[in-house]
mmCIF file of C-alpha atoms and ligand atoms in Angstrom:
data_model
loop_
_atom_site.group_PDB
_atom_site.id
_atom_site.type_symbol
_atom_site.label_atom_id
_atom_site.label_comp_id
_atom_site.label_asym_id
_atom_site.label_seq_id
_atom_site.Cartn_x
_atom_site.Cartn_y
_atom_site.Cartn_z
ATOM 1 C CA MET A 135 9.636 -21.803 0.066
ATOM 2 C CA THR A 136 6.857 -20.103 -1.996
ATOM 3 C CA ALA A 137 4.192 -22.671 -2.975
ATOM 4 C CA ARG A 138 2.662 -22.687 -6.525
ATOM 5 C CA PRO A 139 -0.864 -24.134 -6.166
ATOM 6 C CA SER A 140 -1.424 -27.359 -8.171
ATOM 7 C CA THR A 141 -5.084 -26.919 -9.179
ATOM 8 C CA PRO A 142 -6.481 -23.477 -10.067
ATOM 9 C CA CYS A 143 -7.979 -21.903 -6.975
ATOM 10 C CA SER A 144 -10.145 -18.858 -7.506
ATOM 11 C CA LEU A 145 -10.145 -15.943 -5.074
ATOM 12 C CA THR A 146 -13.722 -16.862 -4.105
ATOM 13 C CA ARG A 147 -12.735 -20.427 -3.198
ATOM 14 C CA PHE A 148 -9.615 -19.231 -1.371
ATOM 15 C CA LEU A 149 -11.681 -16.808 0.742
ATOM 16 C CA ILE A 150 -14.240 -19.490 1.553
ATOM 17 C CA GLU A 151 -11.383 -21.737 2.722
ATOM 18 C CA GLU A 152 -10.097 -18.847 4.876
ATOM 19 C CA GLN A 153 -13.592 -18.371 6.301
ATOM 20 C CA ARG A 154 -13.856 -22.091 7.073
ATOM 21 C CA ALA A 155 -10.478 -21.817 8.827
ATOM 22 C CA GLY A 156 -11.980 -19.056 10.977
ATOM 23 C CA HIS A 157 -9.631 -16.394 9.566
ATOM 24 C CA LEU A 158 -12.442 -14.046 8.515
ATOM 25 C CA GLY A 159 -16.241 -13.806 8.735
ATOM 26 C CA PRO A 160 -18.704 -13.964 5.804
ATOM 27 C CA ASP A 161 -19.200 -10.189 5.611
ATOM 28 C CA LEU A 162 -15.462 -9.460 5.523
ATOM 29 C CA ARG A 163 -15.088 -12.137 2.828
ATOM 30 C CA LEU A 164 -17.753 -10.444 0.739
ATOM 31 C CA LEU A 165 -16.143 -7.040 1.309
ATOM 32 C CA VAL A 166 -12.862 -8.378 -0.139
ATOM 33 C CA GLU A 167 -14.798 -9.757 -3.119
ATOM 34 C CA VAL A 168 -16.376 -6.330 -3.717
ATOM 35 C CA VAL A 169 -12.979 -4.574 -3.634
ATOM 36 C CA ALA A 170 -11.477 -7.217 -5.956
ATOM 37 C CA ARG A 171 -14.328 -6.733 -8.438
ATOM 38 C CA ALA A 172 -13.736 -2.962 -8.373
ATOM 39 C CA CYS A 173 -10.047 -3.583 -9.105
ATOM 40 C CA LYS A 174 -11.049 -5.625 -12.150
ATOM 41 C CA SER A 175 -13.024 -2.655 -13.478
ATOM 42 C CA ILE A 176 -10.132 -0.286 -12.787
ATOM 43 C CA SER A 177 -7.769 -2.694 -14.545
ATOM 44 C CA ILE A 178 -9.976 -2.537 -17.642
ATOM 45 C CA ALA A 179 -10.058 1.288 -17.548
ATOM 46 C CA VAL A 180 -6.265 1.495 -17.100
ATOM 47 C CA GLY A 181 -5.794 -0.996 -19.943
ATOM 48 C CA LYS A 182 -7.773 1.213 -22.325
ATOM 49 C CA GLY A 183 -5.414 4.166 -21.874
ATOM 50 C CA ALA A 184 -5.733 6.780 -24.658
ATOM 51 C CA LEU A 185 -8.315 4.587 -26.426
ATOM 52 C CA GLY A 186 -10.622 5.075 -23.471
ATOM 53 C CA GLY A 187 -9.773 8.758 -23.072
ATOM 54 C CA VAL A 188 -8.640 8.105 -19.502
ATOM 55 C CA LEU A 189 -5.144 9.577 -19.706
ATOM 56 C CA GLY A 190 -4.161 13.055 -18.601
ATOM 57 C CA GLU A 191 -5.286 15.493 -15.938
ATOM 58 C CA ALA A 192 -8.769 15.621 -14.457
ATOM 59 C CA GLY A 193 -10.642 18.913 -14.495
ATOM 60 C CA SER A 194 -10.749 21.282 -17.477
ATOM 61 C CA PRO A 195 -7.831 22.965 -19.291
ATOM 62 C CA GLY A 196 -6.464 25.693 -17.009
ATOM 63 C CA ALA A 197 -8.637 24.452 -14.114
ATOM 64 C CA ALA A 198 -6.961 21.243 -12.931
ATOM 65 C CA SER A 199 -8.770 19.547 -10.023
ATOM 66 C CA VAL A 200 -6.538 19.379 -6.961
ATOM 67 C CA ASN A 201 -6.965 16.837 -4.137
ATOM 68 C CA VAL A 202 -6.514 17.249 -0.383
ATOM 69 C CA GLN A 203 -2.801 16.461 -0.872
ATOM 70 C CA GLY A 204 -2.459 19.553 -3.027
ATOM 71 C CA GLU A 205 -1.723 17.323 -6.039
ATOM 72 C CA ALA A 206 -3.329 17.733 -9.452
ATOM 73 C CA GLN A 207 -5.634 14.781 -9.932
ATOM 74 C CA LYS A 208 -5.320 12.537 -12.961
ATOM 75 C CA LYS A 209 -8.496 11.373 -14.719
ATOM 76 C CA LEU A 210 -7.753 7.826 -13.555
ATOM 77 C CA ASP A 211 -7.374 8.972 -9.926
ATOM 78 C CA VAL A 212 -10.980 10.182 -10.117
ATOM 79 C CA ILE A 213 -12.278 7.225 -12.174
ATOM 80 C CA ALA A 214 -10.697 4.665 -9.824
ATOM 81 C CA ASN A 215 -12.047 6.535 -6.801
ATOM 82 C CA ASP A 216 -15.576 6.563 -8.253
ATOM 83 C CA VAL A 217 -15.417 2.840 -9.120
ATOM 84 C CA LEU A 218 -14.401 1.937 -5.550
ATOM 85 C CA MET A 219 -17.006 4.278 -4.034
ATOM 86 C CA GLU A 220 -19.825 2.924 -6.189
ATOM 87 C CA ALA A 221 -18.909 -0.742 -5.690
ATOM 88 C CA ASN A 222 -18.587 -0.445 -1.922
ATOM 89 C CA ALA A 223 -21.593 1.799 -1.398
ATOM 90 C CA TRP A 224 -23.818 -1.061 -2.486
ATOM 91 C CA GLY A 225 -21.681 -3.842 -1.039
ATOM 92 C CA GLY A 226 -23.392 -3.710 2.315
ATOM 93 C CA HIS A 227 -20.314 -4.378 4.453
ATOM 94 C CA LEU A 228 -19.136 -0.929 5.283
ATOM 95 C CA ALA A 229 -19.864 1.679 7.915
ATOM 96 C CA GLY A 230 -17.691 4.132 5.988
ATOM 97 C CA LEU A 231 -14.739 4.654 3.685
ATOM 98 C CA ALA A 232 -11.834 7.022 3.211
ATOM 99 C CA SER A 233 -9.677 7.744 0.187
ATOM 100 C CA GLU A 234 -6.482 9.546 -0.787
ATOM 101 C CA GLU A 235 -8.647 11.529 -3.195
ATOM 102 C CA MET A 236 -11.230 12.730 -0.651
ATOM 103 C CA ASP A 237 -10.672 15.359 2.060
ATOM 104 C CA HIS A 238 -12.711 13.501 4.671
ATOM 105 C CA SER A 239 -14.023 9.997 5.244
ATOM 106 C CA GLN A 240 -17.578 9.245 4.109
ATOM 107 C CA PRO A 241 -20.040 7.266 6.223
ATOM 108 C CA ILE A 242 -22.296 4.959 4.233
ATOM 109 C CA THR A 243 -25.270 6.930 5.548
ATOM 110 C CA ASP A 244 -23.957 9.951 3.627
ATOM 111 C CA PHE A 245 -24.179 8.344 0.219
ATOM 112 C CA GLY A 246 -27.615 9.960 -0.200
ATOM 113 C CA VAL A 247 -29.202 6.644 -1.108
ATOM 114 C CA ASP A 248 -31.959 5.486 1.237
ATOM 115 C CA GLY A 249 -31.778 1.999 2.629
ATOM 116 C CA LEU A 250 -28.125 1.416 1.805
ATOM 117 C CA PRO A 251 -27.122 -1.612 3.889
ATOM 118 C CA ARG A 252 -24.587 -0.712 6.603
ATOM 119 C CA GLY A 253 -21.756 -2.958 7.763
ATOM 120 C CA ASP A 254 -19.144 -3.081 10.518
ATOM 121 C CA TYR A 255 -16.028 -2.163 8.579
ATOM 122 C CA LEU A 256 -14.062 0.899 7.568
ATOM 123 C CA LEU A 257 -12.298 0.783 4.180
ATOM 124 C CA LEU A 258 -9.337 3.011 3.334
ATOM 125 C CA PHE A 259 -7.807 3.153 -0.137
ATOM 126 C CA ASP A 260 -5.371 4.781 -2.493
ATOM 127 C CA PRO A 261 -7.486 4.321 -5.608
ATOM 128 C CA LEU A 262 -4.664 4.865 -8.067
ATOM 129 C CA ASP A 263 -1.082 4.562 -6.856
ATOM 130 C CA GLY A 264 1.787 5.674 -9.071
ATOM 131 C CA SER A 265 -0.185 8.482 -10.709
ATOM 132 C CA SER A 266 2.939 10.010 -12.276
ATOM 133 C CA ASN A 267 3.248 6.845 -14.387
ATOM 134 C CA ILE A 268 -0.316 6.719 -15.743
ATOM 135 C CA ASP A 269 0.378 8.604 -18.985
ATOM 136 C CA VAL A 270 3.594 6.737 -19.756
ATOM 137 C CA ASN A 271 2.199 3.191 -19.680
ATOM 138 C CA VAL A 272 4.110 2.089 -16.580
ATOM 139 C CA SER A 273 2.518 -0.142 -13.903
ATOM 140 C CA VAL A 274 0.168 1.557 -11.448
ATOM 141 C CA GLY A 275 -2.140 0.101 -8.807
ATOM 142 C CA THR A 276 -4.710 0.320 -6.033
ATOM 143 C CA ILE A 277 -3.905 -0.109 -2.314
ATOM 144 C CA PHE A 278 -6.504 -0.857 0.397
ATOM 145 C CA SER A 279 -6.851 -1.515 4.122
ATOM 146 C CA VAL A 280 -9.800 -2.645 6.260
ATOM 147 C CA LEU A 281 -10.389 -1.723 9.908
ATOM 148 C CA ARG A 282 -13.289 -2.485 12.235
ATOM 149 C CA CYS A 283 -15.683 0.384 12.954
ATOM 150 C CA PRO A 284 -15.444 1.025 16.702
ATOM 151 C CA GLU A 285 -18.276 -0.487 18.759
ATOM 152 C CA GLY A 286 -21.297 1.798 19.197
ATOM 153 C CA VAL A 287 -20.295 4.247 16.458
ATOM 154 C CA ALA A 288 -23.322 4.620 14.178
ATOM 155 C CA VAL A 289 -21.851 7.289 11.886
ATOM 156 C CA PRO A 290 -18.046 6.987 11.731
ATOM 157 C CA ALA A 291 -16.000 10.169 11.343
ATOM 158 C CA ASP A 292 -12.305 10.687 10.500
ATOM 159 C CA GLU A 293 -11.171 10.077 14.092
ATOM 160 C CA HIS A 294 -12.645 6.554 14.050
ATOM 161 C CA TYR A 295 -10.170 5.564 11.322
ATOM 162 C CA LEU A 296 -7.144 6.617 13.368
ATOM 163 C CA GLN A 297 -6.251 3.077 14.467
ATOM 164 C CA PRO A 298 -2.664 1.735 14.370
ATOM 165 C CA GLY A 299 -1.725 -0.657 11.553
ATOM 166 C CA THR A 300 -1.821 -3.588 13.986
ATOM 167 C CA GLU A 301 -5.639 -3.183 14.000
ATOM 168 C CA GLN A 302 -5.928 -3.920 10.268
ATOM 169 C CA LEU A 303 -8.082 -6.965 9.466
ATOM 170 C CA VAL A 304 -7.321 -7.081 5.754
ATOM 171 C CA ALA A 305 -4.841 -5.341 3.453
ATOM 172 C CA GLY A 306 -4.135 -5.649 -0.242
ATOM 173 C CA TYR A 307 -2.913 -4.061 -3.402
ATOM 174 C CA CYS A 308 -3.706 -4.674 -7.030
ATOM 175 C CA VAL A 309 -1.000 -3.899 -9.563
ATOM 176 C CA TYR A 310 -2.063 -3.053 -13.124
ATOM 177 C CA GLY A 311 0.913 -4.064 -15.224
ATOM 178 C CA PRO A 312 1.490 -6.671 -17.936
ATOM 179 C CA GLN A 313 -0.612 -8.821 -15.614
ATOM 180 C CA THR A 314 -3.187 -7.639 -13.153
ATOM 181 C CA THR A 315 -2.155 -9.121 -9.813
ATOM 182 C CA LEU A 316 -3.990 -8.862 -6.502
ATOM 183 C CA VAL A 317 -1.854 -9.404 -3.388
ATOM 184 C CA LEU A 318 -3.832 -9.958 -0.204
ATOM 185 C CA THR A 319 -3.579 -10.735 3.509
ATOM 186 C CA VAL A 320 -6.327 -11.460 6.019
ATOM 187 C CA GLY A 321 -3.697 -11.873 8.727
ATOM 188 C CA HIS A 322 -2.674 -15.435 7.819
ATOM 189 C CA GLY A 323 0.096 -15.058 5.290
ATOM 190 C CA THR A 324 0.268 -13.026 2.077
ATOM 191 C CA HIS A 325 -0.964 -14.500 -1.186
ATOM 192 C CA ALA A 326 -1.000 -13.444 -4.842
ATOM 193 C CA PHE A 327 -3.814 -13.857 -7.361
ATOM 194 C CA THR A 328 -3.471 -13.220 -11.088
ATOM 195 C CA LEU A 329 -6.481 -12.019 -13.093
ATOM 196 C CA ASP A 330 -7.382 -14.552 -15.772
ATOM 197 C CA ARG A 331 -8.797 -12.114 -18.294
ATOM 198 C CA GLU A 332 -10.495 -14.906 -20.265
ATOM 199 C CA ILE A 333 -12.707 -16.016 -17.395
ATOM 200 C CA GLY A 334 -12.580 -12.698 -15.527
ATOM 201 C CA SER A 335 -11.481 -14.306 -12.244
ATOM 202 C CA PHE A 336 -8.552 -13.840 -9.913
ATOM 203 C CA ILE A 337 -6.713 -17.161 -9.629
ATOM 204 C CA LEU A 338 -4.329 -18.005 -6.787
ATOM 205 C CA THR A 339 -0.803 -18.061 -8.265
ATOM 206 C CA THR A 340 1.378 -17.769 -5.143
ATOM 207 C CA ARG A 341 0.317 -19.051 -1.722
ATOM 208 C CA ASN A 342 2.272 -17.878 1.350
ATOM 209 C CA ILE A 343 4.727 -15.447 -0.246
ATOM 210 C CA ARG A 344 8.087 -15.383 1.573
ATOM 211 C CA ILE A 345 10.313 -12.317 1.141
ATOM 212 C CA PRO A 346 14.014 -13.305 1.303
ATOM 213 C CA GLU A 347 15.600 -11.971 4.544
ATOM 214 C CA GLN A 348 18.686 -10.656 2.777
ATOM 215 C CA THR A 349 18.925 -8.716 -0.485
ATOM 216 C CA ALA A 350 21.322 -6.848 -2.781
ATOM 217 C CA GLU A 351 18.686 -4.571 -4.316
ATOM 218 C CA PHE A 352 17.431 -1.213 -3.077
ATOM 219 C CA ALA A 353 14.729 1.174 -4.313
ATOM 220 C CA VAL A 354 14.819 4.899 -3.540
ATOM 221 C CA ASN A 355 14.415 8.132 -5.510
ATOM 222 C CA MET A 356 18.121 8.999 -5.693
ATOM 223 C CA SER A 357 17.389 12.473 -7.053
ATOM 224 C CA ASN A 358 16.431 13.432 -3.492
ATOM 225 C CA GLN A 359 19.847 12.439 -2.095
ATOM 226 C CA ARG A 360 21.053 15.978 -1.271
ATOM 227 C CA HIS A 361 17.885 16.544 0.773
ATOM 228 C CA TRP A 362 18.279 13.427 2.944
ATOM 229 C CA GLN A 363 19.143 13.399 6.649
ATOM 230 C CA PRO A 364 22.656 12.234 7.669
ATOM 231 C CA PRO A 365 21.726 8.616 8.604
ATOM 232 C CA MET A 366 20.061 8.108 5.222
ATOM 233 C CA GLN A 367 23.046 9.647 3.444
ATOM 234 C CA ALA A 368 25.371 7.252 5.307
ATOM 235 C CA TYR A 369 23.159 4.220 4.691
ATOM 236 C CA ILE A 370 22.885 4.759 0.925
ATOM 237 C CA ASN A 371 26.554 5.776 0.555
ATOM 238 C CA ASP A 372 27.547 2.445 2.098
ATOM 239 C CA LEU A 373 25.226 0.580 -0.304
ATOM 240 C CA LEU A 374 26.771 2.444 -3.226
ATOM 241 C CA ALA A 375 30.284 1.666 -1.946
ATOM 242 C CA GLY A 376 29.444 -1.997 -2.567
ATOM 243 C CA LYS A 377 32.175 -4.623 -2.156
ATOM 244 C CA THR A 378 34.797 -1.972 -1.343
ATOM 245 C CA GLY A 379 32.665 -0.537 1.454
ATOM 246 C CA PRO A 380 31.535 -1.615 4.955
ATOM 247 C CA ARG A 381 28.630 -3.677 3.552
ATOM 248 C CA GLY A 382 31.150 -5.854 1.632
ATOM 249 C CA LYS A 383 28.801 -6.615 -1.288
ATOM 250 C CA ASP A 384 27.519 -4.830 -4.390
ATOM 251 C CA PHE A 385 23.931 -3.547 -4.434
ATOM 252 C CA ASN A 386 21.736 -2.917 -7.499
ATOM 253 C CA MET A 387 19.135 -0.149 -7.689
ATOM 254 C CA ARG A 388 15.590 0.027 -9.060
ATOM 255 C CA TRP A 389 12.983 2.854 -8.849
ATOM 256 C CA ILE A 390 9.682 2.562 -10.741
ATOM 257 C CA ALA A 391 8.047 5.475 -8.857
ATOM 258 C CA SER A 392 4.877 3.422 -8.373
ATOM 259 C CA MET A 393 4.948 2.108 -4.792
ATOM 260 C CA VAL A 394 2.748 -0.887 -5.759
ATOM 261 C CA ALA A 395 5.145 -1.941 -8.513
ATOM 262 C CA ASP A 396 8.291 -1.426 -6.403
ATOM 263 C CA VAL A 397 6.739 -3.377 -3.512
ATOM 264 C CA HIS A 398 5.495 -6.134 -5.839
ATOM 265 C CA ARG A 399 9.079 -6.630 -7.086
ATOM 266 C CA ILE A 400 10.164 -6.973 -3.447
ATOM 267 C CA MET A 401 7.344 -9.484 -2.779
ATOM 268 C CA THR A 402 8.649 -11.473 -5.742
ATOM 269 C CA ARG A 403 12.456 -11.406 -5.250
ATOM 270 C CA GLY A 404 13.234 -9.350 -2.136
ATOM 271 C CA GLY A 405 14.739 -5.902 -1.780
ATOM 272 C CA ILE A 406 14.266 -2.760 0.273
ATOM 273 C CA PHE A 407 11.949 0.126 -0.642
ATOM 274 C CA SER A 408 12.434 3.462 1.079
ATOM 275 C CA TYR A 409 10.921 6.921 0.922
ATOM 276 C CA PRO A 410 12.747 8.658 3.781
ATOM 277 C CA LEU A 411 12.167 12.010 5.333
ATOM 278 C CA ASP A 412 13.979 14.723 3.373
ATOM 279 C CA ALA A 413 14.216 18.497 3.490
ATOM 280 C CA LYS A 414 11.485 18.751 0.804
ATOM 281 C CA CYS A 415 8.835 16.714 2.640
ATOM 282 C CA GLU A 416 10.013 17.176 6.254
ATOM 283 C CA ALA A 417 7.315 19.725 7.090
ATOM 284 C CA LYS A 418 4.651 17.241 5.987
ATOM 285 C CA GLY A 419 6.227 14.366 7.927
ATOM 286 C CA GLY A 420 7.170 12.458 4.753
ATOM 287 C CA LYS A 421 5.918 11.779 1.216
ATOM 288 C CA LEU A 422 3.860 8.597 1.522
ATOM 289 C CA ARG A 423 0.605 8.297 3.482
ATOM 290 C CA LEU A 424 0.344 6.135 6.599
ATOM 291 C CA MET A 425 -3.303 5.006 6.441
ATOM 292 C CA TYR A 426 -3.681 3.852 2.833
ATOM 293 C CA GLU A 427 -0.114 3.342 1.592
ATOM 294 C CA ALA A 428 2.390 2.567 4.391
ATOM 295 C CA ASN A 429 0.160 0.575 6.799
ATOM 296 C CA PRO A 430 -1.446 -1.800 4.271
ATOM 297 C CA MET A 431 1.974 -2.431 2.658
ATOM 298 C CA ALA A 432 3.487 -2.999 6.119
ATOM 299 C CA PHE A 433 0.822 -5.616 6.979
ATOM 300 C CA LEU A 434 1.371 -7.425 3.650
ATOM 301 C CA VAL A 435 5.167 -7.334 3.957
ATOM 302 C CA GLU A 436 5.215 -8.516 7.585
ATOM 303 C CA GLN A 437 2.838 -11.371 6.754
ATOM 304 C CA ALA A 438 5.329 -12.362 4.015
ATOM 305 C CA GLY A 439 8.233 -12.484 6.493
ATOM 306 C CA GLY A 440 9.564 -8.986 5.768
ATOM 307 C CA ALA A 441 9.717 -5.844 7.921
ATOM 308 C CA ALA A 442 8.316 -2.293 7.703
ATOM 309 C CA SER A 443 9.632 0.701 9.643
ATOM 310 C CA THR A 444 9.581 4.495 9.800
ATOM 311 C CA GLY A 445 13.373 4.229 10.122
ATOM 312 C CA ARG A 446 13.053 4.554 13.857
ATOM 313 C CA GLY A 447 10.127 2.265 14.816
ATOM 314 C CA ARG A 448 7.727 -0.438 13.589
ATOM 315 C CA MET A 449 5.351 1.119 11.020
ATOM 316 C CA MET A 450 2.247 -0.672 12.275
ATOM 317 C CA GLU A 451 2.744 0.654 15.837
ATOM 318 C CA VAL A 452 2.532 4.289 14.758
ATOM 319 C CA GLN A 453 -0.495 5.884 16.455
ATOM 320 C CA PRO A 454 -2.196 7.808 13.608
ATOM 321 C CA THR A 455 -3.054 11.457 14.182
ATOM 322 C CA GLY A 456 -4.591 12.314 10.810
ATOM 323 C CA LEU A 457 -6.364 10.599 7.906
ATOM 324 C CA HIS A 458 -3.816 11.842 5.354
ATOM 325 C CA GLN A 459 -0.814 11.734 7.685
ATOM 326 C CA ARG A 460 2.542 11.119 5.968
ATOM 327 C CA VAL A 461 5.435 9.022 7.280
ATOM 328 C CA PRO A 462 8.977 8.000 6.286
ATOM 329 C CA VAL A 463 8.922 4.438 4.886
ATOM 330 C CA PHE A 464 11.451 1.585 4.911
ATOM 331 C CA LEU A 465 10.096 -1.855 4.002
ATOM 332 C CA GLY A 466 11.061 -5.178 2.483
ATOM 333 C CA SER A 467 13.709 -7.811 3.286
ATOM 334 C CA LYS A 468 13.918 -8.033 7.083
ATOM 335 C CA GLY A 469 17.719 -8.046 7.352
ATOM 336 C CA GLU A 470 18.062 -4.983 5.131
ATOM 337 C CA VAL A 471 15.326 -2.972 6.850
ATOM 338 C CA GLU A 472 17.046 -3.707 10.171
ATOM 339 C CA ALA A 473 20.325 -2.498 8.645
ATOM 340 C CA ALA A 474 18.721 0.802 7.512
ATOM 341 C CA VAL A 475 17.103 1.282 10.940
ATOM 342 C CA GLY A 476 20.485 0.574 12.520
ATOM 343 C CA TYR A 477 21.990 3.636 10.771
ATOM 344 C CA HIS A 478 19.188 5.829 12.148
ATOM 345 C CA HIS A 479 19.515 4.502 15.704
ATOM 346 C CA ALA A 480 23.316 4.835 15.608
ATOM 347 C CA HIS A 481 22.987 8.430 14.433
ATOM 348 C CA ASP A 482 20.402 9.234 17.117
ATOM 349 C CA ARG A 483 22.643 7.733 19.833
ATOM 350 C CA ALA A 484 25.675 9.643 18.532
ATOM 351 C CA THR A 485 23.795 12.958 18.383
ATOM 352 C CA ALA A 486 21.716 12.508 21.537
ATOM 353 C CA GLU A 487 22.021 15.365 24.035
ATOM 354 C CA PRO A 488 24.201 14.225 26.939
ATOM 355 C CA VAL A 489 21.913 13.630 29.973
ATOM 356 C CA ALA A 490 22.601 16.343 32.628
ATOM 357 C CA GLY A 491 24.147 15.262 35.979
HETATM 358 O O1 FBP B 681 7.818 10.980 -7.765
HETATM 359 P P1 FBP B 681 8.623 10.303 -6.710
HETATM 360 O O2 FBP B 681 9.259 11.245 -5.740
HETATM 361 O O3 FBP B 681 9.577 9.339 -7.253
HETATM 362 O O4 FBP B 681 7.557 9.509 -5.807
HETATM 363 C C1 FBP B 681 6.997 8.325 -6.240
HETATM 364 C C2 FBP B 681 6.072 7.827 -5.165
HETATM 365 O O5 FBP B 681 4.912 8.645 -5.143
HETATM 366 C C3 FBP B 681 3.747 7.850 -5.374
HETATM 367 O O6 FBP B 681 3.400 7.927 -6.717
HETATM 368 C C4 FBP B 681 2.649 8.446 -4.493
HETATM 369 O O7 FBP B 681 1.439 7.796 -4.671
HETATM 370 P P2 FBP B 681 0.221 8.385 -5.541
HETATM 371 O O8 FBP B 681 0.581 8.234 -6.959
HETATM 372 O O9 FBP B 681 -0.908 7.527 -5.094
HETATM 373 O O10 FBP B 681 0.033 9.817 -5.141
HETATM 374 C C5 FBP B 681 4.154 6.422 -4.996
HETATM 375 O O11 FBP B 681 3.449 5.440 -5.686
HETATM 376 C C6 FBP B 681 5.617 6.401 -5.412
HETATM 377 O O12 FBP B 681 6.374 5.479 -4.668
HETATM 378 MG MG1 MG B 682 -0.057 6.236 -3.704
HETATM 379 MG MG1 MG B 683 -2.927 7.652 -5.473
#
């Protein structure tokens, strides 16, 4: 049962209630407020589109700027990154931050501004998710995750961020679509806030989101089908077989190609989102990034009663080995994620080397 709050509850009031309930401390509450404010600014920039000159590639003609992922950066990738950097540099709650758009993490002490207040937290973010949709006016978003800076570490480096998803204190995404919606967890349920553009505040619109356990809707980039591994081929073929197949029901498909928007649909009505390993991204370990895409989404989905897996194990138990590490992703309705994982386990059992002796 997803509860619609009776009286308007602002994000600020909601976070104070969470603090009173002992779910987060004052500095973490203020950190969330700083990130939310940055998302408001990004929402305004995204909303301006061509009017604001924010569409298209960053860099100059013939000299596109390329990020650590080897991807050409969009202007809004850079703008969103700068907005989040600036807002959090002065926020006073961070020891350091890391971004999809930056090769390495940045300790607060490296911001070149004397006397910047230092905090206890590490912030990771994908400043603009769904970059391929920016120029075509399709929903994009921001994804973020907060970890604690390890005790005794004055100047955090990349290795201090390599904590499993179970160590996350806060996770959220903000989707910039017809509405601007912030979806947040501090480890006690997942809740949605809609930006009231007239008053400029995020207002609680769904408390304790519950993702339906079962679904008849899947999201995957089907154009990669020929590159998939056998268990993924079998899983999707059985979905496509519908009523006549082993699953005994018809499935519908959606693919927005903005993870935030595909996941938000699942938060709202259920479904499964997957970006499996395929021959094209195998060498990199997957397409999507563990630290600032898969882990925060996994925390949000699990807190909403769903599940998140690599196809072979719980996403949030993956021990990270790199800041920009990529992983296969299956998340959403619990029953369906378990079904997809079942195909992978069955395949691994069937192809396992017989034990000698
Ligand atoms: O282009 P594809 O293969 O459909 O991939 C789409 C996926 O790539 C992403 O755009 C990657 O994220 P970024 O836009 O932040 O790089 C996801 O949002 C989305 O789910
Ligand atoms: Mg992304
Ligand atoms: Mg991005």
